[in-house]
mmCIF file of C-alpha atoms in Angstrom:
data_model
loop_
_atom_site.group_PDB
_atom_site.id
_atom_site.type_symbol
_atom_site.label_atom_id
_atom_site.label_comp_id
_atom_site.label_asym_id
_atom_site.label_seq_id
_atom_site.Cartn_x
_atom_site.Cartn_y
_atom_site.Cartn_z
ATOM 1 C CA UNK S 1065 -50.244 45.595 33.341
ATOM 2 C CA UNK S 1066 -52.349 47.027 36.159
ATOM 3 C CA UNK S 1067 -55.745 47.913 34.793
ATOM 4 C CA UNK S 1068 -59.492 48.085 35.122
ATOM 5 C CA UNK S 1069 -61.230 46.323 32.249
ATOM 6 C CA UNK S 1070 -64.795 46.935 31.198
ATOM 7 C CA UNK S 1071 -66.837 45.065 28.621
ATOM 8 C CA UNK S 1072 -68.393 45.793 26.284
ATOM 9 C CA UNK S 1073 -67.002 49.169 25.176
ATOM 10 C CA UNK S 1074 -70.106 49.968 23.134
ATOM 11 C CA UNK S 1075 -73.605 48.626 23.475
ATOM 12 C CA UNK S 1076 -76.880 49.472 21.781
ATOM 13 C CA UNK S 1077 -79.935 47.805 23.251
ATOM 14 C CA UNK S 1078 -83.693 48.124 23.355
ATOM 15 C CA UNK S 1079 -85.857 49.265 26.227
ATOM 16 C CA UNK S 1080 -86.531 46.534 28.734
ATOM 17 C CA UNK S 1081 -83.891 44.054 27.620
ATOM 18 C CA UNK S 1082 -81.727 43.096 30.603
ATOM 19 C CA UNK S 1083 -78.012 43.706 30.235
ATOM 20 C CA UNK S 1084 -74.817 43.396 32.229
ATOM 21 C CA UNK S 1085 -71.657 45.445 31.923
ATOM 22 C CA UNK S 1086 -68.673 43.675 33.372
ATOM 23 C CA UNK S 1087 -65.788 45.242 35.275
ATOM 24 C CA UNK S 1088 -62.649 43.506 36.402
ATOM 25 C CA UNK S 1089 -59.482 44.795 38.074
ATOM 26 C CA UNK S 1090 -56.158 43.005 38.509
ATOM 27 C CA UNK S 1091 -54.719 45.199 41.263
ATOM 28 C CA UNK S 1092 -56.254 43.437 44.266
ATOM 29 C CA UNK S 1093 -58.173 46.602 45.111
ATOM 30 C CA UNK S 1094 -60.832 46.346 47.773
ATOM 31 C CA UNK S 1095 -62.909 49.307 46.657
ATOM 32 C CA UNK S 1096 -64.778 49.408 43.359
ATOM 33 C CA UNK S 1097 -67.429 51.739 42.043
ATOM 34 C CA UNK S 1098 -69.560 52.589 39.031
ATOM 35 C CA UNK S 1099 -70.142 56.048 37.598
ATOM 36 C CA UNK S 1100 -72.169 57.440 34.769
ATOM 37 C CA UNK S 1101 -70.953 60.458 32.819
ATOM 38 C CA UNK S 1102 -73.427 62.827 31.212
ATOM 39 C CA UNK S 1103 -72.661 66.149 29.484
ATOM 40 C CA UNK S 1104 -72.614 69.049 31.925
ATOM 41 C CA UNK S 1105 -73.060 66.791 34.937
ATOM 42 C CA UNK S 1106 -69.612 65.281 35.311
ATOM 43 C CA UNK S 1107 -69.407 61.818 36.811
ATOM 44 C CA UNK S 1108 -72.078 60.663 39.214
ATOM 45 C CA UNK S 1109 -71.649 57.609 41.371
ATOM 46 C CA UNK S 1110 -74.160 54.800 40.872
ATOM 47 C CA UNK S 1111 -73.019 52.109 43.326
ATOM 48 C CA UNK S 1112 -69.878 51.275 45.196
ATOM 49 C CA UNK S 1113 -68.418 48.300 46.995
ATOM 50 C CA UNK S 1114 -65.931 48.336 49.844
ATOM 51 C CA UNK S 1115 -65.248 44.617 49.713
ATOM 52 C CA UNK S 1116 -66.681 41.275 48.697
ATOM 53 C CA UNK S 1117 -70.412 41.110 49.447
ATOM 54 C CA UNK S 1118 -70.412 44.741 50.659
ATOM 55 C CA UNK S 1119 -72.167 47.182 48.332
ATOM 56 C CA UNK S 1120 -74.001 50.451 48.800
ATOM 57 C CA UNK S 1121 -75.890 53.028 46.792
ATOM 58 C CA UNK S 1122 -74.254 56.091 45.357
ATOM 59 C CA UNK S 1123 -75.985 59.238 44.154
ATOM 60 C CA UNK S 1124 -77.984 57.775 41.241
ATOM 61 C CA UNK S 1125 -78.724 54.081 41.962
ATOM 62 C CA UNK S 1126 -82.277 53.873 40.553
ATOM 63 C CA UNK S 1127 -82.579 51.335 37.758
ATOM 64 C CA UNK S 1128 -79.242 49.639 38.485
ATOM 65 C CA UNK S 1129 -78.044 46.632 40.423
ATOM 66 C CA UNK S 1130 -74.571 45.429 41.296
ATOM 67 C CA UNK S 1131 -72.963 42.403 42.887
ATOM 68 C CA UNK S 1132 -69.535 41.716 44.367
ATOM 69 C CA UNK S 1133 -69.032 37.994 44.657
ATOM 70 C CA UNK S 1134 -65.312 38.141 43.966
ATOM 71 C CA UNK S 1135 -62.807 40.817 44.812
ATOM 72 C CA UNK S 1136 -61.758 41.446 41.229
ATOM 73 C CA UNK S 1137 -65.216 41.681 39.599
ATOM 74 C CA UNK S 1138 -67.992 44.224 40.000
ATOM 75 C CA UNK S 1139 -70.664 43.877 37.290
ATOM 76 C CA UNK S 1140 -73.331 46.513 36.680
ATOM 77 C CA UNK S 1141 -76.763 45.139 35.895
ATOM 78 C CA UNK S 1142 -79.625 46.957 34.217
ATOM 79 C CA UNK S 1143 -82.683 44.756 34.717
ATOM 80 C CA UNK S 1144 -84.978 46.808 32.483
ATOM 81 C CA UNK S 1145 -83.015 49.541 30.689
ATOM 82 C CA UNK S 1146 -84.741 52.748 29.702
ATOM 83 C CA UNK S 1147 -83.651 55.539 27.329
ATOM 84 C CA UNK S 1148 -82.688 57.806 30.233
ATOM 85 C CA UNK S 1149 -79.942 55.314 31.056
ATOM 86 C CA UNK S 1150 -78.219 56.130 27.778
ATOM 87 C CA UNK S 1151 -74.851 57.320 29.030
ATOM 88 C CA UNK S 1152 -71.138 56.692 29.281
ATOM 89 C CA UNK S 1153 -70.339 54.364 32.168
ATOM 90 C CA UNK S 1154 -67.055 54.042 34.023
ATOM 91 C CA UNK S 1155 -65.913 51.483 36.517
ATOM 92 C CA UNK S 1156 -63.207 52.472 38.996
ATOM 93 C CA UNK S 1157 -61.185 50.826 41.719
ATOM 94 C CA UNK S 1158 -58.898 52.000 44.497
ATOM 95 C CA UNK S 1159 -56.606 50.210 46.906
ATOM 96 C CA UNK S 1160 -57.292 52.108 50.099
ATOM 97 C CA UNK S 1161 -59.687 54.842 51.104
ATOM 98 C CA UNK S 1162 -57.053 57.586 50.882
ATOM 99 C CA UNK S 1163 -55.618 56.715 47.483
ATOM 100 C CA UNK S 1164 -56.483 57.629 43.928
ATOM 101 C CA UNK S 1165 -59.042 55.812 41.818
ATOM 102 C CA UNK S 1166 -58.162 53.980 38.609
ATOM 103 C CA UNK S 1167 -60.727 54.010 35.834
ATOM 104 C CA UNK S 1168 -61.729 51.589 33.139
ATOM 105 C CA UNK S 1169 -61.981 52.550 29.463
ATOM 106 C CA UNK S 1170 -65.693 53.230 29.654
ATOM 107 C CA UNK S 1171 -68.822 51.672 28.181
ATOM 108 C CA UNK S 1172 -71.004 53.759 25.934
ATOM 109 C CA UNK S 1173 -74.554 52.513 26.316
ATOM 110 C CA UNK S 1174 -77.439 53.528 24.080
ATOM 111 C CA UNK S 1175 -80.963 52.420 24.959
ATOM 112 C CA UNK S 1176 -83.506 52.877 22.185
ATOM 113 C CA UNK Y 306 -71.758 65.357 51.667
ATOM 114 C CA UNK Y 307 -69.253 67.277 49.657
ATOM 115 C CA UNK Y 308 -69.947 69.046 46.370
ATOM 116 C CA UNK Y 309 -67.506 70.242 43.759
ATOM 117 C CA UNK Y 310 -67.794 73.286 41.502
ATOM 118 C CA UNK Y 311 -65.792 73.922 38.372
ATOM 119 C CA UNK Y 312 -66.296 77.458 37.215
ATOM 120 C CA UNK Y 313 -65.490 77.170 33.547
ATOM 121 C CA UNK Y 314 -67.454 74.885 31.277
ATOM 122 C CA UNK Y 315 -65.410 75.485 28.137
ATOM 123 C CA UNK Y 316 -62.075 77.209 27.740
ATOM 124 C CA UNK Y 317 -60.521 77.964 24.366
ATOM 125 C CA UNK Y 318 -56.842 78.855 24.199
ATOM 126 C CA UNK Y 319 -54.046 79.222 21.733
ATOM 127 C CA UNK Y 320 -50.890 77.152 22.020
ATOM 128 C CA UNK Y 321 -48.355 78.563 24.484
ATOM 129 C CA UNK Y 322 -51.047 80.402 26.436
ATOM 130 C CA UNK Y 323 -51.317 79.837 30.175
ATOM 131 C CA UNK Y 324 -54.164 77.822 31.615
ATOM 132 C CA UNK Y 325 -55.902 78.054 34.949
ATOM 133 C CA UNK Y 326 -59.007 76.038 35.818
ATOM 134 C CA UNK Y 327 -60.927 76.781 38.966
ATOM 135 C CA UNK Y 328 -62.207 74.173 41.405
ATOM 136 C CA UNK Y 329 -64.008 74.796 44.683
ATOM 137 C CA UNK Y 330 -65.480 72.261 47.042
ATOM 138 C CA UNK Y 331 -67.832 72.412 49.958
ATOM 139 C CA UNK Y 332 -66.706 70.359 52.909
ATOM 140 C CA UNK Y 333 -65.354 71.620 56.166
ATOM 141 C CA UNK Y 334 -63.123 68.724 57.120
ATOM 142 C CA UNK Y 335 -59.926 67.187 55.774
ATOM 143 C CA UNK Y 336 -60.107 66.299 52.103
ATOM 144 C CA UNK Y 337 -58.219 64.454 49.410
ATOM 145 C CA UNK Y 338 -58.148 66.351 46.107
ATOM 146 C CA UNK Y 339 -57.615 65.191 42.550
ATOM 147 C CA UNK Y 340 -57.523 66.430 39.001
ATOM 148 C CA UNK Y 341 -58.303 63.925 36.270
ATOM 149 C CA UNK Y 342 -57.996 64.410 32.518
ATOM 150 C CA UNK Y 343 -60.062 62.715 29.831
ATOM 151 C CA UNK Y 344 -58.652 62.892 26.309
ATOM 152 C CA UNK Y 345 -61.188 62.477 23.506
ATOM 153 C CA UNK Y 346 -62.555 58.951 23.476
ATOM 154 C CA UNK Y 347 -60.449 57.819 26.403
ATOM 155 C CA UNK Y 348 -60.873 57.009 30.065
ATOM 156 C CA UNK Y 349 -60.029 59.260 32.982
ATOM 157 C CA UNK Y 350 -56.370 59.509 33.891
ATOM 158 C CA UNK Y 351 -54.935 61.018 37.034
ATOM 159 C CA UNK Y 352 -53.125 64.314 36.498
ATOM 160 C CA UNK Y 353 -52.255 65.030 40.097
ATOM 161 C CA UNK Y 354 -53.391 64.468 43.643
ATOM 162 C CA UNK Y 355 -53.185 66.088 47.041
ATOM 163 C CA UNK Y 356 -53.478 64.281 50.351
ATOM 164 C CA UNK Y 357 -51.384 66.378 52.708
ATOM 165 C CA UNK Y 358 -48.169 68.377 52.935
ATOM 166 C CA UNK Y 359 -47.000 71.005 50.431
ATOM 167 C CA UNK Y 360 -50.144 72.668 49.055
ATOM 168 C CA UNK Y 361 -48.470 73.194 45.684
ATOM 169 C CA UNK Y 362 -48.678 69.893 43.862
ATOM 170 C CA UNK Y 363 -46.912 69.024 40.633
ATOM 171 C CA UNK Y 364 -48.397 66.449 38.305
ATOM 172 C CA UNK Y 365 -47.736 64.936 34.929
ATOM 173 C CA UNK Y 366 -47.388 66.813 31.628
ATOM 174 C CA UNK Y 367 -46.339 70.073 33.314
ATOM 175 C CA UNK Y 368 -49.545 70.584 35.284
ATOM 176 C CA UNK Y 369 -49.643 71.846 38.848
ATOM 177 C CA UNK Y 370 -52.366 72.684 41.335
ATOM 178 C CA UNK Y 371 -52.517 74.717 44.499
ATOM 179 C CA UNK Y 372 -54.625 73.811 47.500
ATOM 180 C CA UNK Y 373 -55.840 76.886 49.363
ATOM 181 C CA UNK Y 374 -57.649 75.597 52.410
ATOM 182 C CA UNK Y 375 -59.109 78.955 53.431
ATOM 183 C CA UNK Y 376 -60.749 79.293 50.014
ATOM 184 C CA UNK Y 377 -61.745 75.615 49.675
ATOM 185 C CA UNK Y 378 -60.045 75.700 46.304
ATOM 186 C CA UNK Y 379 -57.764 73.460 44.266
ATOM 187 C CA UNK Y 380 -57.060 75.287 41.022
ATOM 188 C CA UNK Y 381 -55.193 73.650 38.168
ATOM 189 C CA UNK Y 382 -52.529 75.501 36.200
ATOM 190 C CA UNK Y 383 -50.206 75.037 33.278
ATOM 191 C CA UNK Y 384 -47.873 77.840 32.168
ATOM 192 C CA UNK Y 385 -47.855 76.984 28.468
ATOM 193 C CA UNK Y 386 -50.416 74.683 26.880
ATOM 194 C CA UNK Y 387 -49.972 72.500 23.838
ATOM 195 C CA UNK Y 388 -52.456 71.318 21.239
ATOM 196 C CA UNK Y 389 -52.277 67.869 22.885
ATOM 197 C CA UNK Y 390 -53.752 69.321 26.089
ATOM 198 C CA UNK Y 391 -57.138 69.466 24.391
ATOM 199 C CA UNK Y 392 -59.277 67.377 26.726
ATOM 200 C CA UNK Y 393 -61.880 67.469 29.448
ATOM 201 C CA UNK Y 394 -60.624 68.130 32.965
ATOM 202 C CA UNK Y 395 -62.352 67.006 36.124
ATOM 203 C CA UNK Y 396 -61.757 68.073 39.685
ATOM 204 C CA UNK Y 397 -62.644 65.444 42.302
ATOM 205 C CA UNK Y 398 -62.791 65.436 46.077
ATOM 206 C CA UNK Y 399 -63.250 62.879 48.783
ATOM 207 C CA UNK Y 400 -63.411 63.490 52.489
ATOM 208 C CA UNK Y 401 -60.484 61.942 54.293
ATOM 209 C CA UNK Y 402 -61.272 58.315 55.194
ATOM 210 C CA UNK Y 403 -64.425 58.392 53.057
ATOM 211 C CA UNK Y 404 -64.589 56.226 49.939
ATOM 212 C CA UNK Y 405 -67.103 58.457 48.169
ATOM 213 C CA UNK Y 406 -65.459 60.496 45.419
ATOM 214 C CA UNK Y 407 -67.386 63.525 44.166
ATOM 215 C CA UNK Y 408 -66.676 65.091 40.778
ATOM 216 C CA UNK Y 409 -67.163 68.516 39.333
ATOM 217 C CA UNK Y 410 -69.071 68.913 36.067
ATOM 218 C CA UNK Y 411 -65.846 69.111 34.091
ATOM 219 C CA UNK Y 412 -64.152 71.769 31.971
ATOM 220 C CA UNK Y 413 -63.578 71.230 28.272
ATOM 221 C CA UNK Y 414 -60.298 72.745 27.167
ATOM 222 C CA UNK Y 415 -59.704 73.355 23.478
ATOM 223 C CA UNK Y 416 -56.215 74.394 22.431
ATOM 224 C CA UNK Y 417 -55.910 75.879 18.969
ATOM 225 C CA UNK Y 418 -52.690 75.376 17.072
#
């Protein structure tokens, strides 16, 4: 089944403790991206990647890192999480620039 | 950069009522347009998309949307809603040949049985 898989689905952590949210897609898509969803703000793009080893900042990149060492994986790294990064995170992928994006199930992160 | 506005934050309807959700974007060039739906506790799913051609687009679950270029709008409609249409709806836009996808703030739709 074609899908975007994120792990974990839920995560509660403490301020400053490094964490990684994984994202993997099995559709051979070149483009992958991370969004955070906050009430009243919709989805805002954090980082995106157009191919292996090619990443760029989105609208809200502060406090996040990403890497794209393989085509299928695009992990989101929070080196020192803070409470304002408590949010619902979605990974997405798309095949070509003018196609629709497919979304993962989401990761609900709480930083206390 | 494009921005997307959804006019209604929360819409409450009764079953069988008609639904129309507004979406406007700000970008002067060619755009790709999408409506996504997020059912409670689930991920975003594509309802419908527009790339080119007939400006009236039909999607899944009886939804349709009309692209009006002169008004920079892509409004979503459904003639008769069901309780199962309770969800959050997002309009999204990307400029043609641009990977960046911009979302509206979302509209929560509550359908009462």
